[in-house]
PDB file of C-alpha atoms (C1' of nucleotides) in Angstrom:
ATOM      1  CA  MET A   1      29.669   2.319 -23.674  1.00 33.00           C
ATOM      2  CA  GLN A   2      27.561   5.383 -23.610  1.00 36.00           C
ATOM      3  CA  GLN A   3      24.093   6.181 -24.755  1.00 36.00           C
ATOM      4  CA  GLN A   4      23.351   8.649 -27.464  1.00 36.00           C
ATOM      5  CA  CYS A   5      21.380  11.273 -25.597  1.00 34.00           C
ATOM      6  CA  LEU A   6      21.320  13.740 -28.412  1.00 33.00           C
ATOM      7  CA  ARG A   7      17.583  13.421 -28.793  1.00 37.00           C
ATOM      8  CA  HIS A   8      14.605  13.242 -26.511  1.00 38.00           C
ATOM      9  CA  SER A   9      15.018   9.696 -25.415  1.00 39.00           C
ATOM     10  CA  GLY A  10      13.002  10.165 -22.254  1.00 41.00           C
ATOM     11  CA  ASN A  11      15.249   7.655 -20.572  1.00 46.00           C
ATOM     12  CA  ASP A  12      17.212  10.310 -18.773  1.00 47.00           C
ATOM     13  CA  PRO A  13      15.364  11.434 -15.648  1.00 47.00           C
ATOM     14  CA  VAL A  14      17.621  14.391 -15.082  1.00 47.00           C
ATOM     15  CA  ASP A  15      17.083  15.734 -18.543  1.00 45.00           C
ATOM     16  CA  SER A  16      13.436  14.807 -18.675  1.00 44.00           C
ATOM     17  CA  GLU A  17      12.553  16.452 -15.342  1.00 52.00           C
ATOM     18  CA  LEU A  18      11.017  13.325 -13.947  1.00 59.00           C
ATOM     19  CA  TYR A  19      11.491  14.365 -10.352  1.00 72.00           C
ATOM     20  CA  PRO A  20      12.372  18.045 -10.339  1.00 83.00           C
ATOM     21  CA  GLU A  21      11.261  18.285  -6.735  1.00 87.00           C
ATOM     22  CA  ILE A  22      13.753  15.709  -5.597  1.00 90.00           C
ATOM     23  CA  TYR A  23      16.638  17.251  -7.445  1.00 88.00           C
ATOM     24  CA  ALA A  24      15.696  20.679  -6.172  1.00 91.00           C
ATOM     25  CA  ALA A  25      15.610  19.313  -2.648  1.00 93.00           C
ATOM     26  CA  LEU A  26      19.090  17.919  -3.086  1.00 94.00           C
ATOM     27  CA  ASN A  27      20.414  21.324  -4.041  1.00 94.00           C
ATOM     28  CA  SER A  28      18.691  22.759  -1.000  1.00 94.00           C
ATOM     29  CA  ILE A  29      20.758  20.671   1.361  1.00 96.00           C
ATOM     30  CA  PRO A  30      23.392  22.973   2.870  1.00 96.00           C
ATOM     31  CA  LYS A  31      27.007  21.952   2.708  1.00 95.00           C
ATOM     32  CA  GLY A  32      28.210  20.115   5.744  1.00 95.00           C
ATOM     33  CA  ALA A  33      24.773  18.657   6.429  1.00 96.00           C
ATOM     34  CA  VAL A  34      22.927  15.496   5.533  1.00 96.00           C
ATOM     35  CA  THR A  35      19.316  14.468   5.255  1.00 96.00           C
ATOM     36  CA  SER A  36      17.350  11.262   5.091  1.00 97.00           C
ATOM     37  CA  TYR A  37      15.435   9.737   2.212  1.00 96.00           C
ATOM     38  CA  GLY A  38      12.290  10.072   4.259  1.00 95.00           C
ATOM     39  CA  ALA A  39      12.862  13.787   4.773  1.00 95.00           C
ATOM     40  CA  ILE A  40      13.113  14.392   1.051  1.00 94.00           C
ATOM     41  CA  ALA A  41      10.183  12.092   0.445  1.00 93.00           C
ATOM     42  CA  ARG A  42       8.244  14.235   2.852  1.00 92.00           C
ATOM     43  CA  ILE A  43       9.150  17.362   0.908  1.00 91.00           C
ATOM     44  CA  VAL A  44       8.289  16.025  -2.499  1.00 89.00           C
ATOM     45  CA  GLY A  45       5.287  14.113  -1.236  1.00 87.00           C
ATOM     46  CA  CYS A  46       6.272  10.600  -2.167  1.00 89.00           C
ATOM     47  CA  GLY A  47       7.653   7.503  -0.512  1.00 90.00           C
ATOM     48  CA  PRO A  48      11.275   7.258   0.611  1.00 94.00           C
ATOM     49  CA  ARG A  49      11.941   4.445  -1.810  1.00 93.00           C
ATOM     50  CA  GLN A  50      11.130   6.690  -4.712  1.00 91.00           C
ATOM     51  CA  VAL A  51      13.815   9.064  -3.529  1.00 93.00           C
ATOM     52  CA  GLY A  52      16.269   6.222  -3.587  1.00 93.00           C
ATOM     53  CA  TYR A  53      15.133   5.390  -7.080  1.00 91.00           C
ATOM     54  CA  ALA A  54      15.631   8.913  -8.288  1.00 92.00           C
ATOM     55  CA  LEU A  55      19.116   9.030  -6.812  1.00 94.00           C
ATOM     56  CA  ARG A  56      20.117   5.737  -8.264  1.00 92.00           C
ATOM     57  CA  ARG A  57      19.246   6.941 -11.725  1.00 88.00           C
ATOM     58  CA  LEU A  58      21.543   9.920 -11.404  1.00 90.00           C
ATOM     59  CA  PRO A  59      24.621   9.832 -13.635  1.00 89.00           C
ATOM     60  CA  LYS A  60      28.029   9.622 -11.998  1.00 87.00           C
ATOM     61  CA  GLU A  61      28.901  13.036 -13.284  1.00 89.00           C
ATOM     62  CA  THR A  62      25.867  14.623 -11.679  1.00 92.00           C
ATOM     63  CA  LYS A  63      26.351  17.920  -9.943  1.00 91.00           C
ATOM     64  CA  LEU A  64      23.694  17.087  -7.391  1.00 93.00           C
ATOM     65  CA  PRO A  65      24.877  16.357  -3.828  1.00 96.00           C
ATOM     66  CA  TRP A  66      23.422  12.865  -3.807  1.00 95.00           C
ATOM     67  CA  TYR A  67      25.962  11.896  -1.175  1.00 96.00           C
ATOM     68  CA  ARG A  68      24.227  14.094   1.388  1.00 97.00           C
ATOM     69  CA  VAL A  69      21.343  11.669   1.529  1.00 97.00           C
ATOM     70  CA  VAL A  70      21.544   8.868   4.058  1.00 97.00           C
ATOM     71  CA  SER A  71      19.101   6.575   5.793  1.00 97.00           C
ATOM     72  CA  SER A  72      17.080   7.814   8.748  1.00 96.00           C
ATOM     73  CA  SER A  73      19.366   5.784  10.952  1.00 96.00           C
ATOM     74  CA  GLY A  74      22.268   7.942   9.910  1.00 96.00           C
ATOM     75  CA  ARG A  75      23.744   5.079   7.978  1.00 95.00           C
ATOM     76  CA  ILE A  76      24.880   5.047   4.367  1.00 96.00           C
ATOM     77  CA  SER A  77      22.464   2.922   2.398  1.00 96.00           C
ATOM     78  CA  LEU A  78      24.855   2.002  -0.365  1.00 94.00           C
ATOM     79  CA  PRO A  79      26.510  -1.373   0.136  1.00 91.00           C
ATOM     80  CA  LYS A  80      30.272  -1.440   0.398  1.00 89.00           C
ATOM     81  CA  GLY A  81      31.812  -1.738  -3.016  1.00 89.00           C
ATOM     82  CA  GLN A  82      28.832  -0.057  -4.616  1.00 90.00           C
ATOM     83  CA  GLY A  83      29.504   3.500  -3.632  1.00 91.00           C
ATOM     84  CA  TYR A  84      29.656   3.292   0.126  1.00 93.00           C
ATOM     85  CA  GLU A  85      33.281   4.277   0.303  1.00 94.00           C
ATOM     86  CA  VAL A  86      32.788   7.110  -2.153  1.00 94.00           C
ATOM     87  CA  GLN A  87      29.896   8.596  -0.230  1.00 95.00           C
ATOM     88  CA  HIS A  88      31.722   8.162   3.039  1.00 96.00           C
ATOM     89  CA  GLN A  89      34.722  10.012   1.716  1.00 96.00           C
ATOM     90  CA  LEU A  90      32.641  12.827   0.258  1.00 96.00           C
ATOM     91  CA  LEU A  91      30.820  13.334   3.529  1.00 96.00           C
ATOM     92  CA  CYS A  92      34.058  13.315   5.459  1.00 96.00           C
ATOM     93  CA  ASP A  93      35.354  16.017   3.149  1.00 97.00           C
ATOM     94  CA  GLU A  94      32.424  18.189   4.128  1.00 97.00           C
ATOM     95  CA  GLY A  95      33.074  17.703   7.804  1.00 96.00           C
ATOM     96  CA  ILE A  96      30.460  15.070   8.542  1.00 96.00           C
ATOM     97  CA  ASP A  97      31.519  13.085  11.570  1.00 95.00           C
ATOM     98  CA  PHE A  98      31.089   9.328  11.525  1.00 95.00           C
ATOM     99  CA  ASN A  99      30.553   7.085  14.494  1.00 91.00           C
ATOM    100  CA  LEU A 100      32.704   4.046  15.131  1.00 90.00           C
ATOM    101  CA  LYS A 101      29.958   1.976  13.584  1.00 90.00           C
ATOM    102  CA  GLY A 102      29.941   4.144  10.485  1.00 92.00           C
ATOM    103  CA  ARG A 103      26.930   6.053  11.666  1.00 94.00           C
ATOM    104  CA  ILE A 104      26.224   9.761  11.450  1.00 96.00           C
ATOM    105  CA  ASP A 105      24.848  11.727  14.374  1.00 95.00           C
ATOM    106  CA  MET A 106      21.584  12.771  12.751  1.00 94.00           C
ATOM    107  CA  LYS A 107      20.669  15.010  15.662  1.00 93.00           C
ATOM    108  CA  ARG A 108      23.623  17.106  14.792  1.00 94.00           C
ATOM    109  CA  PHE A 109      23.998  16.884  11.012  1.00 95.00           C
ATOM    110  CA  SER A 110      20.520  16.115   9.703  1.00 95.00           C
ATOM    111  CA  TRP A 111      18.831  18.911   7.812  1.00 94.00           C
ATOM    112  CA  HIS A 112      15.171  19.338   6.983  1.00 88.00           C
ATOM    113  CA  GLY A 113      13.518  21.809   4.665  1.00 84.00           C
TER     114      GLY A 113
ATOM    115  C1'  DT B   1      -1.615  -6.156 -17.358  1.00 93.60           C
ATOM    116  C1'  DA B   2       0.532  -8.423 -13.430  1.00 93.60           C
ATOM    117  C1'  DA B   3       4.488  -9.595 -10.676  1.00 93.60           C
ATOM    118  C1'  DA B   4       9.032  -8.436  -8.972  1.00 93.60           C
ATOM    119  C1'  DT B   5      12.450  -4.995  -7.393  1.00 93.60           C
ATOM    120  C1'  DG B   6      14.531  -1.544  -4.435  1.00 93.60           C
ATOM    121  C1'  DA B   7      20.328   3.999  -2.427  1.00 93.60           C
ATOM    122  C1'  DC B   8      13.553   3.305   2.880  1.00 93.60           C
ATOM    123  C1'  DT B   9      11.077   3.401   7.404  1.00 93.60           C
ATOM    124  C1'  DC B  10       8.774   1.775  11.340  1.00 93.60           C
ATOM    125  C1'  DG B  11       7.237  -1.488  14.775  1.00 93.60           C
ATOM    126  C1'  DC B  12       7.847  -5.695  17.127  1.00 93.60           C
ATOM    127  C1'  DT B  13      10.786  -9.408  19.149  1.00 93.60           C
TER     128       DT B  13
ATOM    129  C1'  DA C   1      21.317  -2.972  20.898  1.00 93.60           C
ATOM    130  C1'  DA C   2      20.364  -5.850  17.038  1.00 93.60           C
ATOM    131  C1'  DG C   3      17.602  -8.570  13.907  1.00 93.60           C
ATOM    132  C1'  DC C   4      13.140  -9.589  11.346  1.00 93.60           C
ATOM    133  C1'  DG C   5       9.045  -8.624   8.899  1.00 93.60           C
ATOM    134  C1'  DA C   6       5.440  -5.720   6.935  1.00 93.60           C
ATOM    135  C1'  DG C   7       4.140  -1.446   4.547  1.00 93.60           C
ATOM    136  C1'  DC C   8       5.175   1.664   1.111  1.00 93.60           C
ATOM    137  C1'  DC C   9       4.894   3.187  -4.162  1.00 93.60           C
ATOM    138  C1'  DA C  10       7.265   4.393  -8.656  1.00 93.60           C
ATOM    139  C1'  DT C  11      10.118   1.847 -11.869  1.00 93.60           C
ATOM    140  C1'  DT C  12      11.297  -2.237 -14.279  1.00 93.60           C
ATOM    141  C1'  DT C  13      10.661  -6.744 -16.422  1.00 93.60           C
TER     142       DT C  13
END
DNA sequence: TAAATGACTCGCT
DNA sequence: AAGCGAGCCATTT
């Protein structure tokens, strides 16, 4: 089922501009690059967990490149079966190279504002 | 209001 | 190299 968002519910972070900095940072990530939660946290001036929170609240249909955010270890934080495969595929489509252990070479692909 | 949770990170073992 | 625990702070219950 879907929520009726026709009014100012305040429950929708994207619409309510809860973390405009984070969403802006996501759009700032160039295509074919990734960044870590900590890097974004650094930009917006909050903790890395809050970045994860903001991303988790994004709707599936979001236009934001949420998939370009990975852990500082170059590893996808989403558990398998909960979006891991999706993010992996999206990154592969952008040319991100994965290690045999499913790790990204951050020295090569990581981006920082 | 207080306690628990989490798409993190770092340091130690 | 890999695993474990503590710190972190907004959101949720």
